Coordinates of C-alpha atoms in Angstrom, one line a residue:
X1 CA 123.6 160.5 28.6
X2 CA 123.8 157.5 30.9
X3 CA 126.0 156.6 33.9
X4 CA 127.0 153.3 35.5
X5 CA 128.0 152.8 39.1
X6 CA 128.9 149.7 41.1
X7 CA 127.0 148.8 44.3
X8 CA 128.9 146.6 46.7
X9 CA 126.5 144.7 49.0
X10 CA 128.4 143.2 51.8
X11 CA 127.2 140.0 53.3
X12 CA 125.6 139.8 56.7
X13 CA 127.9 138.0 59.1
X14 CA 126.7 135.1 61.2
X15 CA 128.3 133.4 64.2
X16 CA 128.7 129.7 63.7
X17 CA 126.6 127.6 66.2
X18 CA 128.2 127.1 69.6
X19 CA 127.0 124.0 71.5
X20 CA 125.8 124.5 75.0
X21 CA 128.0 123.1 77.7
X22 CA 127.8 122.2 81.4
X23 CA 130.3 122.2 84.2
X24 CA 130.7 121.7 88.0
X25 CA 131.7 124.5 90.3
X26 CA 135.3 125.5 90.5
X27 CA 136.1 123.9 87.2
X28 CA 138.2 125.5 84.4
X29 CA 136.2 125.8 81.2
X30 CA 137.4 125.2 77.8
X31 CA 138.0 128.2 75.6
X32 CA 135.2 129.2 73.2
X33 CA 136.6 130.4 69.9
X34 CA 133.9 132.0 67.7
X35 CA 133.8 131.4 63.9
X36 CA 132.3 133.9 61.5
X37 CA 130.3 133.0 58.4
X38 CA 131.4 134.1 55.7
X39 CA 135.1 133.7 56.3
X40 CA 137.6 136.4 55.4
X41 CA 138.3 139.8 56.9
X42 CA 138.6 140.5 60.6
X43 CA 135.3 140.0 62.4
X44 CA 134.6 141.5 65.8
X45 CA 132.7 139.3 68.1
X46 CA 130.7 140.9 70.9
X47 CA 129.2 138.7 73.6
X48 CA 127.3 139.1 76.9
X49 CA 125.3 137.2 79.4
X50 CA 127.8 135.3 81.5
X51 CA 127.1 137.6 84.4
X52 CA 128.6 136.3 87.7
X53 CA 130.2 133.2 86.1
X54 CA 132.3 134.8 83.4
X55 CA 131.6 138.4 82.4
X56 CA 131.1 140.2 79.1
X57 CA 133.5 141.4 76.5
X58 CA 134.6 141.3 72.9
X59 CA 136.6 138.6 71.1
X60 CA 136.7 134.9 72.0
X61 CA 135.8 133.6 75.5
X62 CA 139.0 132.7 77.4
X63 CA 138.9 129.8 79.9
X64 CA 137.5 130.8 83.3
X65 CA 136.8 129.1 86.6
X66 CA 133.1 128.4 87.1
X67 CA 131.2 129.7 90.2
X68 CA 128.1 128.2 91.8
X69 CA 127.6 128.8 95.6
X70 CA 123.9 127.7 95.5
X71 CA 122.1 124.3 95.7
X72 CA 120.6 124.8 92.2
X73 CA 121.9 124.9 88.7
X74 CA 123.2 128.3 87.5
X75 CA 122.4 128.8 83.8
X76 CA 123.9 131.6 81.7
X77 CA 122.5 132.3 78.3
X78 CA 125.3 133.9 76.3
X79 CA 124.4 136.1 73.3
X80 CA 127.1 136.7 70.7
X81 CA 127.1 138.6 67.4
X82 CA 129.7 139.4 64.7
X83 CA 130.5 142.6 62.9
X84 CA 132.3 142.2 59.6
X85 CA 133.3 144.9 57.2
X86 CA 131.2 147.3 59.2
X87 CA 128.1 145.2 58.9
X88 CA 126.6 143.8 62.2
X89 CA 125.0 140.4 62.2
X90 CA 122.2 138.9 64.3
X91 CA 122.6 137.5 67.8
X92 CA 123.4 133.8 68.3
X93 CA 122.8 132.3 71.7
X94 CA 124.0 129.3 73.7
X95 CA 124.0 128.2 77.3
X96 CA 126.7 127.5 79.9
X97 CA 125.3 125.6 82.9
X98 CA 127.1 125.2 86.2
X99 CA 125.6 122.4 88.3
X100 CA 125.6 122.5 92.1
X101 CA 128.1 120.5 94.1
X102 CA 126.6 117.8 96.4
X103 CA 127.0 118.0 100.2
X104 CA 128.6 114.9 101.7
X105 CA 127.6 113.8 105.2
X106 CA 126.9 110.7 107.1
X107 CA 126.1 109.4 110.6
X108 CA 127.6 106.4 112.3
X109 CA 126.4 104.4 115.4
X110 CA 129.2 103.8 117.9
X111 CA 130.2 100.1 118.1
X112 CA 132.1 97.8 120.4
X113 CA 135.5 96.3 119.4
X114 CA 135.0 93.6 116.8
X115 CA 131.4 94.4 116.1
X116 CA 130.2 96.0 112.8
X117 CA 129.3 99.7 112.8
X118 CA 126.3 101.0 110.9
X119 CA 126.7 104.0 108.6
X120 CA 124.0 106.1 107.0
X121 CA 124.7 108.6 104.3
X122 CA 122.8 111.8 104.8
X123 CA 124.4 113.4 101.7
X124 CA 122.3 115.6 99.4
X125 CA 122.4 117.6 96.2
X126 CA 120.0 120.2 94.7
X127 CA 119.1 121.2 91.2
X128 CA 116.8 118.2 90.8
X129 CA 119.7 115.7 90.9
X130 CA 120.4 112.9 93.3
X131 CA 123.4 111.2 94.8
X132 CA 124.4 108.4 92.4
X133 CA 127.6 107.0 93.9
X134 CA 129.0 106.5 97.4
X135 CA 132.6 105.6 98.0
X136 CA 133.8 104.8 101.5
X137 CA 137.3 105.0 103.1
X138 CA 136.8 103.0 106.2
X139 CA 140.5 102.4 107.0
X140 CA 141.7 106.0 106.8
X141 CA 144.2 105.2 104.1
X142 CA 142.8 107.4 101.3
X143 CA 141.4 104.4 99.3
X144 CA 137.7 105.0 98.8
X145 CA 136.8 101.4 97.9
X146 CA 136.4 99.6 101.3
X147 CA 132.9 98.5 100.6
X148 CA 131.4 97.6 97.2
X149 CA 132.3 100.8 95.3
X150 CA 129.6 103.1 94.3
X151 CA 126.5 101.3 95.3
X152 CA 126.2 101.3 99.1
X153 CA 124.8 104.4 100.9
X154 CA 124.2 102.6 104.2
X155 CA 126.9 100.0 104.8
X156 CA 128.0 98.0 107.8
X157 CA 131.7 97.8 108.5
X158 CA 133.9 96.7 111.4
X159 CA 136.2 99.5 112.3
X160 CA 139.5 99.2 114.3
X161 CA 141.4 100.0 116.4
X162 CA 139.6 100.9 119.6
X163 CA 139.2 104.6 120.2
X164 CA 138.4 107.5 117.9
X165 CA 138.9 106.6 114.2
X166 CA 138.4 108.5 111.0
X167 CA 136.1 107.5 108.1
X168 CA 135.8 109.3 104.8
X169 CA 132.9 109.4 102.3
X170 CA 133.1 110.6 98.6
X171 CA 129.8 111.2 96.8
X172 CA 129.0 111.8 93.2
X173 CA 125.8 113.5 91.8
X174 CA 123.7 112.3 89.0
X175 CA 124.4 115.3 86.8
X176 CA 126.5 115.0 83.6
X177 CA 129.2 115.8 84.3
X178 CA 129.0 114.4 87.8
X179 CA 129.9 116.8 90.6
X180 CA 131.6 115.5 93.8
X181 CA 132.0 116.2 97.5
X182 CA 134.0 114.6 100.2
X183 CA 133.7 114.5 104.0
X184 CA 135.7 112.9 106.8
X185 CA 134.2 112.3 110.2
X186 CA 135.3 110.8 113.6
X187 CA 133.8 107.6 114.7
X188 CA 134.0 105.8 118.1
X189 CA 134.9 102.2 118.7
X190 CA 134.3 101.3 122.4
X191 CA 136.6 98.7 124.1
X192 CA 135.2 95.4 125.2
X193 CA 135.5 94.6 129.0
X194 CA 137.9 91.9 130.2
X195 CA 136.0 89.5 132.5
X196 CA 137.8 88.1 135.5
X197 CA 137.1 87.3 139.1
X198 CA 138.6 85.5 142.2
X199 CA 136.9 83.5 144.9
X200 CA 137.7 82.5 148.5
X201 CA 136.8 79.3 150.3
X202 CA 136.2 77.4 147.0
X203 CA 136.5 74.0 148.6
X204 CA 134.9 72.6 151.7
X205 CA 132.0 70.6 153.1
X206 CA 128.4 71.6 153.0
X207 CA 127.4 74.2 153.8
X208 CA 130.3 76.1 152.1
X209 CA 130.5 79.8 152.5
X210 CA 132.4 81.4 149.6
X211 CA 133.3 85.0 148.6
X212 CA 133.8 86.2 145.1
X213 CA 135.5 89.4 143.9
X214 CA 135.2 90.7 140.4
X215 CA 138.4 91.7 138.7
X216 CA 136.8 92.7 135.5
X217 CA 138.3 95.7 133.8
X218 CA 137.7 98.0 130.8
X219 CA 140.1 100.5 129.3

């Protein structure tokens, strides 16, 4: 006698390639929807590896707000696999990188009314990146284009009015995407003195004895 039986070999599921992505801190990510090969059925995706910047769970990865409180890049290697029809598949990995934000800062030399003030950007960024763009708001109006935009880390600019004024600096890092930081600092414009004097006995014969009194003032 003979007997026949059917053996059903189910395919091994694979997770379609997920490209690596990069973000800045405090940025909302795009959702990551996994795709199983072969299609059909109801695959279960299990992923892990986001750690402090996302978490670990099953299913797709919903949008989340990135976190990076360091001065270096935070790189999460995410491992994901699919289970389909009771058959588990191999792990597939991709990376999510969160670049550091730059730190915006500058120093300014006090100036007299009508004279240019010297500004020096002391901004910095970690992770092997550099500051690529500097935008200045010299007139405290929210427009960061008061000097040639983007290219001047150490400009000269004449600030007014006399007294304590406010200057803003917006910087961009060289990462892709570029991360930003902003700062606003007080600067001092000193008043110019007003020169004046009076004199007594300004006319006479030699020898003429005169007296002068300064009436110069400064606010």
